[in-house]
Amino acid sequence: MAPKKKAKASVPSQTLVIDNGAYTLKAGLVSNEAVDLSYDDCSVIPNCIARSSRDKRTYVASELAECKDFGELAFRRPVEKGFIVNWEAQKAIWEHEIMGADAGTELWCEPKNTNLLLTEKPNCPKELQKNCDEIVFEQFEFAAYYRCVGGAMNAYHSAFLGALPQECLLLIDTSYSDTTILPVYKGQLLHSAVRRLTVGGKLLTNYLKELSSLRHYNMLEETYLLNEIKEAVSFVAPTTQQFSKDLERTWKGRLGDKRELDSSIVLDYVLPDYEQSVHGYVRPHDPAKSRMRRGLQPLQGPREDLLPLGNERFAVPELLFNPADIGIREVGLPGAVIEALSGLPESLRVAMLANVVVVGGNTLIPGFMDRLEGELRTLVPSQYLLNIVRADDPIKHTWLGAARFASRPDLMKEALVTKAEYDERGSTWLGKKFAGGDR
Amino acid sequence: MPHVEVLPNSATQIAPGWTYVVDTGYDPSKIAINPKNKKRAAANPNQRGENELSSRQQTAIARRIAELNRDNDPKQIISIPGKTSIPKTQNARRIIQYQRQIKHWLDDEEAQLALVQQAPLPRSATTASRLAAQPLRRTSTVPPTPSELTPAPAAPTPNKPMSSRMDLDDDPLLAIDSSMPLPISQPDLDALLSAPPLSYAASHVAAPAPGGPPQRHFCDNCGYWGKIRCLKCGARVCGMECKDAHEATRCLKWT
């Protein structure tokens, strides 16, 4: 502690907060002692470089909004399994969005006059953490820097408690790369109880892509489209029993005993042709029109390609609750929560269950919260209070927690490491400090 | 993948002229010469447990999950458009030029862990062994210095019962002390807080308990219940129509 007191005096007053997700990065500038932070202070930017083989153009991050043809769009993502792996691409995206000359004014900052608060996924390999620290100081040259597990930052939401973080928080983060369960005690992650599920949004999209390609058209190159379809149609069955019922309703029947598909559950997705339309849309299933689809399209007038979606709608998100359905040897999300808590003393377990917060993009799938709460309630002893909520904006919630942390000079003073300290002590020391070993 | 199992394979080593094989007590070549049982092997329930998968199926499943979980397209290399700024140090240049994927880093991590622990835990560590390993890790860590301990109230009892205690403090019928869990002791808490992070592989949840609900099987083609097992590859289908489609497309017999 002793030798770093002098350097602390000259920390800049603004902090760049980045929640660097695999699918989107959430970023915003936070000034020292900002009071009324909200979700609006956060920009959500696709964290990818996309290449279209059709118009031969490469789209970097937010340029994706200009794209008019998502057909066969290929993505390069610097973040794999939630960790920054490819710094060449990540640097290009950061420079494009934040530090570069042509970056938007809202996010633009000069790293030398800015602190960086960067969040990461738990259980990051140490080598990757080291790379990250070295790039932040040696390439970007931020004035000061703090790297931490994003989920733990959600303990800093409570504004009225003043300086104290929430005492016990069980955070479930079901995001693009995977799903993690993070017990947080007074803002500190209980590392030994962190658990992770392989299933995340990426796997769900890829699974839908595989199913649609097998059953209808070859769509293996259409990642963007299938992600849109997934977001438009999928839902989580409220119970296992309802899942079975829905599966019956979407059954096509036996050979010789065909059933009409139930149009109250089967949908047709009208695929975009990228000439008239950029995005597709959903409508209830119409058997007459899908018969027409097979070669009987009118030569004049609007042609349309339909993708019928039956059991894909709920069988795909079902993987979050039953990964064994496709052979992943893991328990479902409710079981994973119980497993994470099983390593904790009972008093902590009780307190964690009374404050469960769910964040991440998969929570936006209709029915997700009801199913999770229902199944968790049956697994938790009945005398325990179970209080589970979804964050108001599950995508930006972690960023906001980190931003609230960054707006508190007292907390930041303890956490930040300045460039001078890094230059003096090196990245191995820094890695240990952020891991909590040096305090 | 956290869970690694030795796949049942038929040949372990290949040498000219002869080969080691795993003795499964069932020799298809002998059965073929002198069949005791006229029924086909795949229809024989004793041959393989109901939910056990052949090595070929297990490989196919593992490959499929890896495919579903892949981050970047291996076929296509997308270069950064425009001119990029020059790396400022040699070290930064090295890091920026890495073309490794996450699996390389994770494998590195595993290898280093195995080096550190003289007797390396197999990666197939089940929950039980992982939980057993935790107390070891806890005791081996250095206790935190006092500066880490925030001036906390003595016992972190849950907030819920506190509010109800306010006004009806001495009513014995409303006493909840007996139903309250024991408060956590400070050394236990310190140990929990200072426990080091698990490795990526160890952070995955365990496989479902064997006594749990049985695995559900779905039709390989249409996604309805998979009531029938394909005789050739063991995948499940729902009926004749899907069986034909399955054999035309995904049947593993030809892979």
Coordinates of C-alpha atoms in Angstrom, one line a residue, chain A residues 70-374:
Chain A
F70 CA -26.9 -9.1 -44.4
G71 CA -26.8 -12.1 -46.7
E72 CA -23.7 -14.2 -46.2
L73 CA -22.3 -11.6 -43.9
A74 CA -19.2 -13.0 -42.1
F75 CA -18.2 -11.9 -38.7
R76 CA -14.9 -11.5 -36.9
R77 CA -15.3 -11.2 -33.2
P78 CA -12.3 -10.3 -31.0
V79 CA -13.9 -11.7 -27.9
E80 CA -14.2 -15.5 -27.7
K81 CA -16.0 -17.2 -24.9
G82 CA -16.3 -13.8 -23.2
F83 CA -12.5 -13.1 -23.2
I84 CA -10.6 -10.6 -25.4
V85 CA -8.5 -12.9 -27.5
N86 CA -7.7 -11.1 -30.7
W87 CA -6.2 -7.7 -29.9
E88 CA -5.7 -6.8 -33.5
A89 CA -9.5 -6.7 -34.0
Q90 CA -10.3 -5.3 -30.6
K91 CA -7.8 -2.5 -31.0
A92 CA -9.3 -1.6 -34.4
I93 CA -12.8 -1.5 -32.9
W94 CA -11.8 0.5 -29.9
E95 CA -9.9 3.0 -32.1
H96 CA -12.8 3.2 -34.5
E97 CA -15.3 3.9 -31.7
I98 CA -13.5 5.6 -29.0
M99 CA -9.9 6.9 -29.5
G100 CA -9.7 7.3 -33.2
A101 CA -9.9 10.6 -35.1
D102 CA -13.3 9.6 -36.7
A103 CA -14.9 8.3 -33.6
G104 CA -18.2 9.7 -32.5
T105 CA -18.1 12.7 -30.3
E106 CA -20.0 11.1 -27.5
L107 CA -17.4 8.5 -26.7
W108 CA -14.3 10.2 -27.9
C109 CA -11.6 10.6 -25.3
E110 CA -7.9 11.0 -25.0
P111 CA -6.6 7.9 -23.1
K112 CA -3.8 9.9 -21.5
N113 CA -6.4 12.1 -19.7
T114 CA -8.8 9.2 -18.9
N115 CA -9.1 6.3 -16.5
L116 CA -10.3 3.0 -17.9
L117 CA -12.6 0.7 -16.1
L118 CA -12.8 -2.5 -18.1
T119 CA -15.0 -5.4 -17.1
E120 CA -14.3 -9.1 -17.9
K121 CA -15.9 -12.4 -17.6
P122 CA -15.0 -14.6 -14.5
N123 CA -12.3 -17.3 -14.8
C124 CA -10.3 -15.5 -17.4
P125 CA -7.0 -17.3 -18.2
K126 CA -4.2 -15.3 -16.6
E127 CA -2.2 -15.0 -19.8
L128 CA -5.1 -13.2 -21.5
Q129 CA -5.5 -10.9 -18.5
K130 CA -1.8 -10.1 -18.7
N131 CA -2.1 -9.3 -22.5
C132 CA -5.0 -7.1 -21.7
D133 CA -3.2 -5.1 -19.1
E134 CA -0.1 -4.7 -21.2
I135 CA -2.1 -3.4 -24.2
V136 CA -4.1 -1.0 -22.1
F137 CA -1.0 0.7 -20.7
E138 CA 1.6 0.2 -23.4
Q139 CA -0.6 0.6 -26.5
F140 CA -3.4 2.9 -25.5
E141 CA -1.5 4.5 -22.6
F142 CA -4.5 5.2 -20.3
A143 CA -3.7 7.3 -17.3
A144 CA -5.1 4.8 -14.8
Y145 CA -6.9 1.5 -15.1
Y146 CA -9.0 -1.0 -13.2
R147 CA -10.0 -4.4 -14.6
C148 CA -12.6 -6.4 -12.7
V149 CA -15.3 -9.0 -13.2
G150 CA -18.3 -7.3 -14.6
G151 CA -20.9 -9.1 -12.6
A152 CA -19.6 -8.0 -9.3
M153 CA -20.2 -4.4 -10.3
N154 CA -23.9 -5.0 -10.1
A155 CA -23.6 -4.7 -6.3
Y156 CA -23.1 -1.0 -6.7
H157 CA -26.5 -0.1 -8.0
S158 CA -28.2 0.9 -4.7
A159 CA -28.0 4.6 -4.6
F160 CA -29.6 5.3 -1.3
L161 CA -27.2 3.2 0.8
G162 CA -24.5 5.7 0.2
A163 CA -21.0 4.2 0.2
L164 CA -21.8 0.6 0.9
P165 CA -22.3 -2.0 -1.9
Q166 CA -25.1 -4.5 -1.6
E167 CA -24.3 -7.1 1.0
C168 CA -25.3 -10.3 -0.8
L169 CA -26.1 -10.5 -4.5
L170 CA -26.5 -13.6 -6.7
L171 CA -26.0 -12.5 -10.2
I172 CA -27.1 -14.7 -13.2
D173 CA -25.6 -13.4 -16.4
T174 CA -26.9 -15.3 -19.4
S175 CA -25.2 -13.7 -22.3
Y176 CA -23.9 -14.3 -25.8
S177 CA -20.9 -16.5 -24.9
D178 CA -22.2 -18.5 -22.0
T179 CA -24.2 -18.3 -18.8
T180 CA -22.5 -17.5 -15.5
I181 CA -23.7 -17.6 -12.0
L182 CA -21.8 -15.1 -9.7
P183 CA -22.3 -14.9 -6.0
V184 CA -21.2 -11.5 -4.8
Y185 CA -20.6 -10.5 -1.2
K186 CA -20.2 -6.8 -0.5
G187 CA -19.0 -6.2 -4.0
Q188 CA -16.5 -9.0 -4.0
L189 CA -16.9 -12.1 -6.1
L190 CA -16.9 -15.4 -4.2
H191 CA -14.6 -17.0 -6.8
S192 CA -14.9 -20.6 -5.5
A193 CA -18.7 -20.5 -6.1
V194 CA -18.7 -19.2 -9.6
R195 CA -20.3 -21.6 -12.1
R196 CA -20.7 -21.5 -15.8
L197 CA -23.0 -23.1 -18.3
T198 CA -21.9 -23.7 -21.9
V199 CA -25.2 -22.5 -23.3
G200 CA -25.4 -18.8 -24.3
G201 CA -27.0 -16.8 -27.0
K202 CA -24.4 -17.8 -29.6
L203 CA -25.1 -21.5 -29.1
L204 CA -28.9 -20.9 -29.4
T205 CA -28.5 -19.0 -32.7
N206 CA -26.2 -21.6 -34.1
Y207 CA -28.6 -24.4 -33.0
L208 CA -31.5 -22.6 -34.8
K209 CA -29.3 -22.2 -37.8
E210 CA -28.5 -25.9 -37.8
L211 CA -32.1 -26.9 -37.4
S212 CA -33.4 -24.6 -40.1
S213 CA -30.7 -25.7 -42.5
L214 CA -31.6 -29.3 -41.9
R215 CA -35.3 -28.8 -42.2
H216 CA -35.7 -26.1 -44.8
Y217 CA -33.1 -24.1 -46.6
N218 CA -29.3 -24.1 -46.3
M219 CA -28.7 -21.1 -44.0
L220 CA -25.4 -22.0 -42.6
E221 CA -23.9 -18.7 -43.7
E222 CA -26.8 -16.6 -42.5
T223 CA -25.8 -16.0 -38.9
Y224 CA -27.2 -12.5 -38.8
L225 CA -30.5 -13.5 -40.2
L226 CA -30.9 -16.4 -37.8
N227 CA -30.1 -14.3 -34.9
E228 CA -32.9 -11.9 -35.9
I229 CA -35.3 -14.8 -36.3
K230 CA -34.3 -16.2 -32.9
E231 CA -35.0 -12.8 -31.3
A232 CA -38.3 -12.5 -33.2
V233 CA -39.9 -15.9 -32.6
S234 CA -38.4 -17.8 -29.7
F235 CA -40.0 -18.3 -26.3
V236 CA -39.4 -20.4 -23.3
A237 CA -42.1 -23.0 -22.4
P238 CA -43.4 -22.2 -18.9
T239 CA -43.0 -25.7 -17.6
T240 CA -41.7 -29.1 -18.8
Q241 CA -45.3 -30.3 -19.1
Q242 CA -46.2 -27.3 -21.3
F243 CA -43.1 -28.1 -23.4
S244 CA -44.5 -31.6 -24.1
K245 CA -47.9 -30.1 -25.0
D246 CA -46.4 -27.6 -27.3
L247 CA -44.4 -30.3 -28.9
E248 CA -47.6 -32.1 -29.7
R249 CA -49.2 -29.0 -31.1
T250 CA -46.3 -28.5 -33.5
W251 CA -46.2 -32.1 -34.7
K252 CA -46.7 -32.7 -38.4
G253 CA -48.4 -36.1 -37.8
R254 CA -47.6 -39.5 -39.2
L255 CA -47.3 -40.5 -42.8
G256 CA -50.9 -41.0 -44.0
D257 CA -52.2 -39.2 -40.9
K258 CA -51.1 -35.6 -41.6
R259 CA -52.1 -32.9 -39.2
E260 CA -52.7 -29.3 -40.0
L261 CA -50.1 -27.3 -38.2
D262 CA -51.6 -25.3 -35.4
S263 CA -51.3 -21.7 -36.6
S264 CA -51.7 -20.4 -33.0
I265 CA -48.1 -21.7 -32.3
V266 CA -46.5 -22.2 -35.7
L267 CA -45.3 -19.1 -37.4
D268 CA -44.1 -18.2 -40.8
Y269 CA -41.0 -16.0 -41.0
V270 CA -41.0 -14.1 -44.3
L271 CA -37.4 -13.9 -45.2
P272 CA -35.9 -10.7 -46.5
D273 CA -34.8 -10.7 -50.1
Y274 CA -32.3 -7.8 -49.5
E275 CA -33.7 -6.0 -52.5
Q276 CA -37.1 -4.7 -51.3
S277 CA -36.6 -5.5 -47.6
V278 CA -33.6 -5.7 -45.3
H279 CA -35.4 -7.3 -42.4
G280 CA -37.9 -10.1 -42.4
Y281 CA -41.1 -10.3 -40.3
V282 CA -43.3 -12.8 -38.6
R283 CA -46.9 -13.8 -39.3
P284 CA -49.1 -16.8 -38.2
H285 CA -48.6 -19.9 -40.3
D286 CA -50.7 -20.2 -43.4
P287 CA -50.7 -23.7 -44.9
A288 CA -52.0 -22.4 -48.3
K289 CA -49.1 -20.0 -48.7
S290 CA -46.5 -22.5 -47.6
R291 CA -47.8 -24.9 -50.3
M292 CA -47.4 -22.2 -52.8
R293 CA -43.8 -21.8 -51.7
R294 CA -42.9 -25.1 -53.4
G295 CA -42.3 -24.0 -56.9
L296 CA -45.7 -22.4 -57.4
Q297 CA -44.7 -18.8 -56.9
P298 CA -46.3 -16.3 -59.3
L299 CA -43.9 -14.9 -61.8
Q300 CA -45.3 -11.4 -61.4
G301 CA -46.0 -9.8 -58.2
P302 CA -44.2 -10.1 -54.9
R303 CA -42.4 -13.4 -54.4
E304 CA -41.7 -14.4 -50.9
D305 CA -39.7 -17.1 -49.2
L306 CA -41.2 -18.5 -46.0
L307 CA -39.4 -20.2 -43.1
P308 CA -42.0 -22.1 -41.0
L309 CA -41.1 -22.2 -37.4
G310 CA -42.8 -24.8 -35.1
N311 CA -41.0 -26.6 -32.3
E312 CA -37.8 -24.6 -33.1
R313 CA -39.5 -21.7 -31.3
F314 CA -39.3 -23.2 -27.9
A315 CA -37.0 -26.2 -28.3
V316 CA -34.0 -23.8 -29.0
P317 CA -34.2 -21.7 -25.8
E318 CA -35.1 -24.9 -23.9
L319 CA -31.4 -25.7 -24.0
L320 CA -30.8 -23.2 -21.3
F321 CA -32.9 -25.3 -19.0
N322 CA -32.0 -28.8 -20.4
P323 CA -28.6 -28.7 -22.1
A324 CA -28.8 -32.5 -22.1
D325 CA -31.3 -32.3 -24.9
I326 CA -28.5 -32.0 -27.4
G327 CA -26.0 -34.0 -25.4
I328 CA -24.2 -31.3 -23.4
R329 CA -23.4 -33.0 -20.1
E330 CA -24.4 -30.2 -17.8
V331 CA -27.4 -29.5 -15.6
G332 CA -29.8 -26.7 -16.6
L333 CA -29.7 -23.2 -15.3
P334 CA -31.8 -23.7 -12.1
G335 CA -29.7 -26.7 -11.2
A336 CA -26.5 -24.7 -11.9
V337 CA -27.7 -22.0 -9.5
I338 CA -28.2 -24.6 -6.7
E339 CA -24.8 -26.1 -7.5
A340 CA -23.1 -22.7 -7.2
L341 CA -24.8 -22.0 -3.8
S342 CA -24.0 -25.5 -2.5
G343 CA -20.5 -24.5 -1.7
L344 CA -21.5 -21.6 0.5
P345 CA -22.4 -21.5 4.2
E346 CA -26.2 -21.6 4.8
S347 CA -26.5 -18.0 6.0
L348 CA -25.0 -16.7 2.8
R349 CA -27.1 -19.0 0.7
V350 CA -30.3 -17.6 2.3
A351 CA -29.2 -14.1 1.8
M352 CA -28.1 -14.7 -1.8
L353 CA -31.5 -16.2 -2.7
A354 CA -33.2 -13.2 -1.3
N355 CA -31.5 -11.0 -3.9
V356 CA -31.1 -12.7 -7.3
V357 CA -30.6 -10.4 -10.2
V358 CA -30.7 -11.7 -13.8
V359 CA -28.9 -9.9 -16.6
G360 CA -27.9 -10.7 -20.2
G361 CA -29.6 -10.8 -23.6
N362 CA -31.2 -14.2 -23.2
T363 CA -33.4 -12.9 -20.4
L364 CA -35.3 -11.0 -23.1
I365 CA -36.7 -14.3 -24.5
P366 CA -40.4 -14.3 -23.5
G367 CA -41.1 -16.7 -20.7
F368 CA -37.5 -17.0 -19.5
M369 CA -38.0 -15.4 -16.1
D370 CA -41.2 -17.3 -15.3
R371 CA -39.6 -20.6 -16.1
L372 CA -36.4 -19.8 -14.1
E373 CA -38.3 -18.6 -11.1
G374 CA -40.7 -21.5 -11.2

